[in-house]
Amino acid sequence: MALDNPANPADPANPATPAHGRTETEQEAVTGSLWSRLRPLVLRIHFYAGLLIAPLLLIAAVSGLLYALSYPAEKIVYRQELTVPAGDRYEGPMPLADQIAAARNVRPDGTVTAVWPATGDRDTTRVLMDAPGTPEGTSLAVFVNPHTGEIRGELPSYGSSGALPLRTWLDGLHRDLRLGEFGRNYSELAASWLWVVALGGLALWLGRRRASRRALIVPERGAKGRRRTLSWHGTVGLWAVAGLVALSATGLTWSRYAGENIGAVQDQLGGATPSVSASLDGSSGGGDHANHGGGGTGGAHQGTDVGIDRALESARAAGIDGQLSITLPGEGTGYLIKETDATFPVHLDSVAVNPADGKVMDELRFSDYPLLAKLTRFGIDAHMGVLFGLVNQLVLAALALALILVIFWGYRMWWLRRPTKGRSPVGRPVPRGAWRKVPPLALLVLAAATVVIGWFVPLLGISLLVFLAVDLAVGAVTRIRARRTAV
């Protein structure tokens, strides 16, 4: 996202730079008449987008960096709740019904809705409740030692990933600046422009003439001033561009406006994410019998209940195992037992179990997902940092850091190219009229593509119109001033 300005004078920090502001090796490569005509337009869009959208991208990058690091931090900050004492020896876990009973004893005001059984010998079981005083959109998680029934603590838990307070706070900061629905416009605007800025910068970087191919992928040795800054800006941006475009695309999938359009297209293409049915078809699973399932339900299901442990046995017999989430029966629904290990290769199969007899009513295998639904799931999990575990989180942190540096170098180039005299202390914009150099047919295709993309990604289209209006207004004011000066 170079904030470079080719219309400005030479770089005062680099005496080797001629008066027109570029050395011979920095001139763009004329790879064809079309690119030579398109380049000024791409440069102008890249310049303005980088200048005006970069602050939002910077906020997203910093908050995204903190969020990526929150996964390992969460294990340290909440190790008391997440793990059992390391020095103790245990023979095996207690029945889940007993663990639920232990959680109910400390929070009798809560209604149990789901259980996440301990995965390893040193992990705690997470009993999720609807409880008074819990923040909106979260559940109260009571952490139980699965071997003794000891309560290790309780914390608010958010979302299907079970984010605890630290990660939940950082997630809100990254998603909406903790401003609610209004704040989501910031992240959607950043995601809408990120791919435009990244791909525009890639085209400009690849289109430059350089002394060696090495300078394309590695910063130039011995370069000084703006040229050195540009070299770092371009090479780091080149290495990061694929990841940044992927983050932009996956971020848009759950944005407010573009996300709705993406979801509609996905449904039209038959790529909607399927779900297992836990409906009892209106039956209560046992008529007027009292609940005698040994702590199996959360309070809404009033029919016969074989209990959570029997339901879990049925699920495991159907091949559902490992990291699990068990949603307890409600009015007219049975047990919903899902695998939740999103680390590749994923284990995301699920079944529904009838609480009346413990039989599997419905099942869904991840292998049966439509291809588009699988790809969407992979993309979102990679964006969240869970698809490849710690490696995924470190890659996200590296991408966020790269974006921060690229933005810094972009603004630094803008500052270095400022004129030492004149009205503008930070440099004149890229020259106007770039679109006039584009062949009519190419301009027509580009305009049509812009309209389609602007409709599909509304905040991109709206902000582009605002940029255009401001640009036209500034141009009009400039012409009026020029006429007055001439008179």
Coordinates of C-alpha atoms in Angstrom, one line a residue, residues 3-456:
L3 CA 1.8 6.0 -0.2
D4 CA 4.4 7.0 -2.8
N5 CA 3.9 10.2 -4.8
P6 CA 5.6 10.3 -8.2
A7 CA 4.6 13.9 -8.7
N8 CA 6.8 15.2 -6.0
P9 CA 10.4 16.4 -6.2
A10 CA 13.5 14.4 -5.6
D11 CA 14.1 12.6 -2.4
P12 CA 16.2 15.0 -0.2
A13 CA 17.5 12.0 1.7
N14 CA 19.0 10.4 -1.4
P15 CA 21.4 12.6 -3.5
A16 CA 21.6 10.0 -6.2
T17 CA 17.9 10.5 -7.1
P18 CA 17.5 12.8 -10.1
A19 CA 15.1 15.8 -10.1
H20 CA 12.2 13.7 -11.4
G21 CA 12.3 11.7 -8.2
R22 CA 13.2 8.2 -9.5
T23 CA 16.5 6.5 -10.5
E24 CA 16.8 4.5 -13.7
T25 CA 16.3 1.2 -11.9
E26 CA 13.1 2.5 -10.2
Q27 CA 11.3 3.2 -13.5
E28 CA 8.4 1.0 -14.1
A29 CA 8.8 -1.8 -16.7
V30 CA 6.7 -1.2 -19.7
T31 CA 5.4 -4.7 -20.1
G32 CA 2.7 -3.7 -22.5
S33 CA 0.8 -0.7 -23.7
L34 CA -2.3 -1.7 -21.6
W35 CA -0.3 -1.9 -18.3
S36 CA 1.5 1.4 -19.1
R37 CA -1.9 3.1 -19.4
L38 CA -3.4 1.3 -16.4
R39 CA -0.5 1.9 -14.1
P40 CA -1.3 5.6 -13.3
L41 CA -4.9 4.7 -12.4
V42 CA -3.8 1.8 -10.2
L43 CA -1.2 4.1 -8.6
R44 CA -3.8 6.8 -7.9
I45 CA -6.3 4.3 -6.3
H46 CA -3.5 2.6 -4.4
F47 CA -2.2 6.0 -3.1
Y48 CA -5.6 7.3 -1.9
A49 CA -6.7 3.9 -0.5
G50 CA -3.5 3.5 1.4
L51 CA -3.6 7.1 2.7
L52 CA -7.2 7.0 3.9
I53 CA -7.9 3.4 4.7
A54 CA -4.5 2.6 6.3
P55 CA -5.6 3.8 9.8
L56 CA -8.4 1.3 9.8
L57 CA -6.1 -1.4 8.5
L58 CA -3.6 -0.5 11.2
I59 CA -6.2 -0.9 14.0
A60 CA -7.3 -4.2 12.5
A61 CA -3.7 -5.4 12.3
V62 CA -2.8 -4.4 15.9
S63 CA -6.0 -5.9 17.3
G64 CA -5.6 -9.0 15.1
L65 CA -2.1 -9.5 16.4
L66 CA -3.3 -9.3 20.0
Y67 CA -6.1 -11.8 19.2
A68 CA -3.8 -14.3 17.6
L69 CA -1.6 -14.2 20.7
S70 CA -4.5 -14.6 23.0
Y71 CA -4.8 -18.3 22.4
P72 CA -1.5 -19.2 24.1
A73 CA -2.0 -16.4 26.6
E74 CA -5.4 -17.8 27.6
K75 CA -3.9 -21.2 28.5
I76 CA -1.5 -19.3 30.9
V77 CA -3.9 -16.8 32.4
Y78 CA -6.6 -19.4 33.0
R79 CA -4.5 -22.5 33.8
Q80 CA -6.3 -22.7 37.2
E81 CA -9.7 -23.2 35.5
L82 CA -8.5 -25.2 32.5
T83 CA -6.3 -27.8 34.1
V84 CA -6.4 -30.1 37.2
P85 CA -3.5 -30.2 39.7
A86 CA -0.5 -31.7 38.0
G87 CA 0.8 -33.6 41.0
D88 CA -2.3 -35.7 41.7
R89 CA -2.9 -39.1 40.3
Y90 CA -6.4 -40.3 39.2
E91 CA -7.9 -43.6 38.2
G92 CA -10.4 -42.2 35.7
P93 CA -13.1 -39.6 35.2
M94 CA -16.4 -39.5 37.1
P95 CA -19.7 -40.0 35.2
L96 CA -20.7 -36.8 33.5
A97 CA -23.9 -36.7 35.4
D98 CA -22.0 -36.4 38.7
Q99 CA -19.8 -33.7 37.3
I100 CA -22.9 -31.8 36.2
A101 CA -24.3 -32.3 39.7
A102 CA -21.2 -30.8 41.2
A103 CA -21.5 -27.7 39.0
R104 CA -25.2 -27.3 40.0
N105 CA -24.3 -27.5 43.6
V106 CA -22.1 -24.3 43.3
R107 CA -24.5 -22.5 41.0
P108 CA -28.0 -23.7 41.8
D109 CA -29.4 -20.5 40.1
G110 CA -28.1 -21.6 36.7
T111 CA -29.6 -23.9 34.1
V112 CA -27.2 -26.3 32.4
T113 CA -27.3 -26.1 28.6
A114 CA -24.2 -27.9 27.5
V115 CA -21.2 -29.8 28.6
W116 CA -17.7 -30.0 27.2
P117 CA -16.2 -33.2 28.6
A118 CA -12.5 -33.2 29.5
T119 CA -10.3 -34.3 26.6
G120 CA -7.2 -35.2 28.4
D121 CA -6.3 -36.5 31.9
R122 CA -5.2 -33.0 33.0
D123 CA -8.1 -31.1 31.4
T124 CA -11.2 -29.9 33.2
T125 CA -14.8 -30.5 32.2
R126 CA -16.6 -27.3 31.2
V127 CA -20.3 -27.2 32.3
L128 CA -22.1 -24.3 30.5
M129 CA -25.1 -22.6 32.1
D130 CA -27.6 -19.9 31.6
A131 CA -27.1 -17.9 34.8
P132 CA -28.0 -14.5 36.2
G133 CA -25.4 -11.9 35.8
T134 CA -23.7 -13.5 32.8
P135 CA -22.9 -11.0 30.0
E136 CA -25.2 -11.0 27.1
G137 CA -24.3 -13.6 24.4
T138 CA -22.1 -15.6 26.8
S139 CA -22.6 -18.6 29.0
L140 CA -21.3 -19.2 32.5
A141 CA -18.7 -21.9 32.4
V142 CA -18.1 -23.9 35.6
F143 CA -14.9 -25.9 35.4
V144 CA -15.0 -29.2 37.1
N145 CA -12.1 -31.6 37.9
P146 CA -13.4 -34.7 36.1
H147 CA -11.7 -37.1 38.6
T148 CA -12.9 -35.6 41.9
G149 CA -15.8 -33.3 41.2
E150 CA -13.8 -30.3 42.6
I151 CA -14.8 -26.9 41.1
R152 CA -11.7 -25.3 39.7
G153 CA -13.5 -22.0 38.9
E154 CA -16.1 -20.3 36.8
L155 CA -15.8 -17.8 34.0
P156 CA -17.9 -16.4 31.2
S157 CA -17.5 -18.4 28.0
Y158 CA -18.3 -17.0 24.5
G159 CA -19.0 -18.6 21.2
S160 CA -18.4 -22.1 19.8
S161 CA -14.7 -21.8 20.4
G162 CA -15.3 -21.2 24.1
A163 CA -13.4 -17.9 24.3
L164 CA -12.8 -16.8 27.9
P165 CA -12.8 -13.2 29.1
L166 CA -9.3 -12.2 27.7
R167 CA -9.9 -13.6 24.2
T168 CA -13.5 -12.4 24.2
W169 CA -12.5 -8.8 24.9
L170 CA -9.8 -8.9 22.2
D171 CA -12.2 -10.5 19.8
G172 CA -14.7 -7.6 20.4
L173 CA -11.9 -5.1 19.9
H174 CA -10.9 -6.6 16.6
R175 CA -14.4 -7.1 15.3
D176 CA -16.2 -3.9 16.3
L177 CA -13.9 -1.8 18.5
R178 CA -16.3 -2.9 21.3
L179 CA -18.8 -0.4 19.9
G180 CA -21.5 -2.9 18.9
E181 CA -23.1 -3.1 15.5
F182 CA -21.9 0.4 14.6
G183 CA -18.4 -0.6 15.2
R184 CA -18.6 -3.5 12.8
N185 CA -18.5 -1.0 9.9
Y186 CA -14.8 -0.3 10.7
S187 CA -13.7 -4.0 10.3
E188 CA -15.9 -4.5 7.2
L189 CA -14.5 -1.4 5.6
A190 CA -11.0 -2.5 6.4
A191 CA -11.6 -6.0 5.0
S192 CA -13.3 -4.6 1.9
W193 CA -10.3 -2.5 1.0
L194 CA -7.5 -4.8 2.1
W195 CA -7.5 -7.0 -1.0
V196 CA -7.7 -4.0 -3.3
V197 CA -4.7 -2.3 -1.7
A198 CA -2.8 -5.5 -1.5
L199 CA -3.4 -6.6 -5.1
G200 CA -2.8 -3.0 -6.4
G201 CA 0.5 -2.9 -4.5
L202 CA 1.5 -6.3 -5.9
A203 CA 0.8 -5.1 -9.5
L204 CA 2.8 -1.9 -9.0
W205 CA 5.7 -3.8 -7.4
L206 CA 5.9 -6.4 -10.1
G207 CA 5.7 -3.8 -12.8
R208 CA 8.8 -2.0 -11.7
R209 CA 12.2 -2.3 -13.6
R210 CA 15.0 -3.4 -11.3
A211 CA 18.6 -4.3 -11.7
S212 CA 18.2 -7.9 -10.6
R213 CA 15.4 -10.4 -9.9
R214 CA 16.7 -10.7 -6.3
A215 CA 15.5 -7.1 -5.6
L216 CA 12.0 -8.3 -6.3
I217 CA 11.9 -10.6 -3.2
V218 CA 14.7 -9.3 -1.0
P219 CA 15.3 -5.7 0.1
E220 CA 18.0 -3.9 -1.8
R221 CA 21.4 -3.8 -0.1
G222 CA 22.9 -0.3 0.3
A223 CA 19.8 1.5 -0.7
K224 CA 19.2 4.8 1.2
G225 CA 16.3 7.1 2.0
R226 CA 13.0 6.6 0.2
R227 CA 14.5 3.9 -2.1
R228 CA 15.4 1.7 0.9
T229 CA 11.9 2.3 2.5
L230 CA 10.2 1.4 -0.8
S231 CA 12.4 -1.8 -1.1
W232 CA 11.3 -3.0 2.3
H233 CA 7.7 -1.9 1.7
G234 CA 7.5 -3.8 -1.6
T235 CA 9.3 -7.0 -0.6
V236 CA 7.5 -7.5 2.7
G237 CA 4.2 -6.8 1.0
L238 CA 5.0 -9.3 -1.7
W239 CA 5.6 -12.1 0.8
A240 CA 2.5 -11.2 2.7
V241 CA 0.1 -10.5 -0.1
A242 CA -1.5 -14.0 -0.4
G243 CA -2.2 -14.1 3.3
L244 CA -3.6 -10.6 3.4
V245 CA -6.0 -11.3 0.5
A246 CA -7.1 -14.5 2.3
L247 CA -7.7 -12.6 5.5
S248 CA -9.7 -10.1 3.6
A249 CA -11.9 -12.7 1.9
T250 CA -12.5 -14.8 5.0
G251 CA -13.2 -11.6 7.1
L252 CA -15.9 -10.6 4.7
T253 CA -17.7 -13.9 5.1
W254 CA -19.0 -12.9 8.5
S255 CA -19.2 -9.1 7.9
R256 CA -22.5 -7.4 8.2
Y257 CA -23.4 -6.4 4.7
A258 CA -21.0 -8.2 2.4
G259 CA -21.4 -11.3 4.5
E260 CA -25.1 -11.4 3.7
N261 CA -24.4 -11.3 0.0
I262 CA -21.8 -14.0 0.3
G263 CA -24.1 -16.2 2.3
A264 CA -26.9 -15.8 -0.3
V265 CA -24.5 -16.7 -3.1
Q266 CA -23.3 -19.7 -1.2
D267 CA -26.8 -20.9 -0.6
Q268 CA -27.7 -20.5 -4.3
L269 CA -24.6 -22.6 -5.2
G270 CA -25.7 -25.4 -2.8
G271 CA -22.9 -24.7 -0.4
A272 CA -24.9 -23.9 2.7
T273 CA -23.5 -25.5 5.9
P274 CA -25.7 -28.5 6.8
S275 CA -26.8 -29.3 10.4
V276 CA -27.9 -32.4 12.3
S277 CA -31.5 -32.5 13.4
A278 CA -32.1 -33.1 17.1
S279 CA -35.9 -32.6 16.8
L280 CA -38.2 -35.1 18.5
D281 CA -41.0 -34.3 16.1
G282 CA -43.1 -32.9 18.9
S283 CA -42.8 -35.9 21.2
S284 CA -41.6 -35.4 24.7
G285 CA -39.6 -38.7 24.5
G286 CA -41.5 -40.5 27.2
G287 CA -44.9 -39.0 27.9
D288 CA -45.6 -38.3 31.5
H289 CA -42.6 -40.0 33.0
A290 CA -40.5 -37.9 35.3
N291 CA -37.0 -37.1 34.4
H292 CA -34.8 -39.8 36.0
G293 CA -31.7 -39.6 33.9
G294 CA -29.3 -38.8 36.6
G295 CA -28.7 -35.2 35.9
G296 CA -29.0 -35.5 32.2
T297 CA -31.1 -32.5 31.3
G298 CA -30.8 -28.8 31.8
G299 CA -34.4 -28.5 33.1
A300 CA -36.4 -27.9 29.9
H301 CA -36.9 -31.5 28.8
Q302 CA -39.6 -33.2 31.0
G303 CA -39.8 -36.7 29.4
T304 CA -37.9 -39.9 30.0
D305 CA -34.2 -39.3 29.9
V306 CA -31.6 -42.1 29.7
G307 CA -29.0 -39.6 30.9
I308 CA -26.0 -37.9 29.5
D309 CA -23.6 -40.8 30.0
R310 CA -25.8 -43.2 28.1
A311 CA -26.2 -40.6 25.3
L312 CA -22.5 -40.2 25.2
E313 CA -22.0 -44.0 24.9
S314 CA -24.4 -44.1 21.9
A315 CA -22.5 -41.2 20.3
R316 CA -19.2 -42.9 20.7
A317 CA -20.6 -46.1 19.3
A318 CA -21.5 -44.1 16.2
G319 CA -17.9 -42.9 15.9
I320 CA -18.2 -39.5 17.7
D321 CA -15.2 -39.1 20.0
G322 CA -12.4 -36.8 21.0
Q323 CA -13.0 -33.2 21.7
L324 CA -16.8 -32.9 22.2
S325 CA -19.6 -30.5 22.9
I326 CA -22.9 -32.0 24.3
T327 CA -26.0 -29.8 24.1
L328 CA -28.6 -31.1 26.6
P329 CA -32.2 -31.8 25.6
G330 CA -34.7 -29.0 25.5
E331 CA -38.4 -28.9 24.8
G332 CA -38.9 -31.2 21.8
T333 CA -35.2 -31.8 21.2
G334 CA -32.8 -34.6 22.1
Y335 CA -29.1 -34.6 22.9
L336 CA -26.9 -32.9 20.3
I337 CA -23.3 -34.3 20.4
K338 CA -20.7 -32.7 18.2
E339 CA -17.0 -33.1 17.6
T340 CA -15.3 -29.7 17.9
D341 CA -11.7 -30.4 17.0
A342 CA -11.2 -27.9 14.2
T343 CA -7.4 -28.6 14.0
F344 CA -6.6 -30.1 10.6
P345 CA -7.4 -32.8 9.9
V346 CA -10.7 -31.7 11.4
H347 CA -13.1 -33.9 13.4
L348 CA -16.4 -32.2 13.1
D349 CA -19.0 -35.1 12.9
S350 CA -22.2 -34.8 14.9
V351 CA -25.1 -36.9 16.0
A352 CA -28.5 -36.4 17.7
V353 CA -29.5 -38.9 20.4
N354 CA -33.1 -39.6 21.6
P355 CA -33.2 -39.0 25.4
A356 CA -36.0 -41.6 25.7
D357 CA -34.1 -44.6 24.5
G358 CA -30.5 -43.5 23.8
K359 CA -30.7 -44.3 20.1
V360 CA -29.1 -42.1 17.5
M361 CA -31.8 -40.2 15.6
D362 CA -29.7 -38.4 13.1
E363 CA -26.1 -38.1 12.2
L364 CA -23.9 -35.8 10.0
R365 CA -20.4 -36.4 8.8
F366 CA -18.1 -33.6 7.9
S367 CA -17.2 -35.6 4.8
D368 CA -20.8 -35.1 3.6
Y369 CA -20.5 -31.3 3.7
P370 CA -20.7 -29.6 0.3
L371 CA -17.3 -28.6 -0.9
L372 CA -18.1 -24.9 -0.7
A373 CA -19.2 -25.4 3.0
K374 CA -16.0 -27.2 3.7
L375 CA -13.9 -24.5 2.2
T376 CA -15.8 -21.8 4.0
R377 CA -15.3 -23.6 7.3
F378 CA -11.6 -24.0 6.6
G379 CA -11.2 -20.3 5.7
I380 CA -13.0 -19.1 8.8
D381 CA -11.1 -21.4 11.1
A382 CA -7.8 -20.3 9.6
H383 CA -8.8 -16.7 10.1
M384 CA -9.6 -17.4 13.7
G385 CA -6.3 -19.2 14.2
V386 CA -7.7 -22.7 15.1
L387 CA -7.2 -24.7 11.8
F388 CA -3.5 -25.5 12.4
G389 CA -3.3 -24.7 16.1
L390 CA -0.2 -22.8 17.3
V391 CA 1.3 -22.7 13.8
N392 CA -1.8 -21.0 12.5
Q393 CA -1.7 -18.4 15.3
L394 CA 1.9 -17.6 14.7
V395 CA 1.3 -17.2 11.0
L396 CA -1.6 -14.8 11.8
A397 CA 0.6 -12.8 14.1
A398 CA 3.3 -12.6 11.4
L399 CA 0.8 -11.4 8.8
A400 CA -0.5 -8.8 11.3
L401 CA 3.1 -7.6 12.0
A402 CA 3.9 -7.5 8.3
L403 CA 0.8 -5.3 7.6
I404 CA 1.8 -3.0 10.4
L405 CA 5.3 -2.5 9.0
V406 CA 4.0 -2.1 5.4
I407 CA 1.7 0.6 6.6
F408 CA 4.5 2.3 8.5
W409 CA 6.8 2.2 5.5
G410 CA 4.0 3.5 3.2
Y411 CA 3.5 6.6 5.4
R412 CA 7.2 7.1 5.7
M413 CA 7.6 7.2 1.9
W414 CA 4.8 9.7 1.8
W415 CA 6.6 11.8 4.3
L416 CA 10.0 11.5 2.6
R417 CA 8.6 12.6 -0.8
R418 CA 7.2 15.8 0.6
P419 CA 8.3 19.0 -1.0
T420 CA 10.7 21.1 1.1
K421 CA 8.9 24.3 -0.1
G422 CA 5.3 25.1 -1.0
R423 CA 1.9 24.9 0.5
S424 CA 1.7 21.1 0.9
P425 CA 3.9 19.9 3.8
V426 CA 3.3 16.3 3.0
G427 CA 3.4 16.2 -0.7
R428 CA 1.0 16.6 -3.6
P429 CA -1.3 13.8 -4.6
V430 CA -0.9 11.5 -7.6
P431 CA -1.7 13.5 -10.8
R432 CA -5.3 13.6 -12.0
G433 CA -6.7 12.3 -15.2
A434 CA -5.2 8.8 -14.9
W435 CA -8.4 7.2 -16.2
R436 CA -8.2 9.1 -19.5
K437 CA -5.1 7.1 -20.4
V438 CA -7.0 3.8 -20.1
P439 CA -8.3 2.4 -23.5
P440 CA -12.1 2.8 -23.7
L441 CA -12.9 -0.9 -23.8
A442 CA -10.7 -1.6 -20.8
L443 CA -12.2 1.3 -19.0
L444 CA -15.7 0.0 -19.7
V445 CA -14.8 -3.5 -18.4
L446 CA -13.2 -1.9 -15.4
A447 CA -16.2 0.3 -14.7
A448 CA -18.6 -2.7 -15.0
A449 CA -16.5 -4.8 -12.7
T450 CA -16.3 -1.9 -10.2
V451 CA -20.1 -1.6 -10.2
V452 CA -20.6 -5.4 -9.6
I453 CA -18.0 -5.5 -6.8
G454 CA -19.3 -2.3 -5.3
W455 CA -22.8 -3.8 -5.1
F456 CA -21.6 -7.1 -3.7

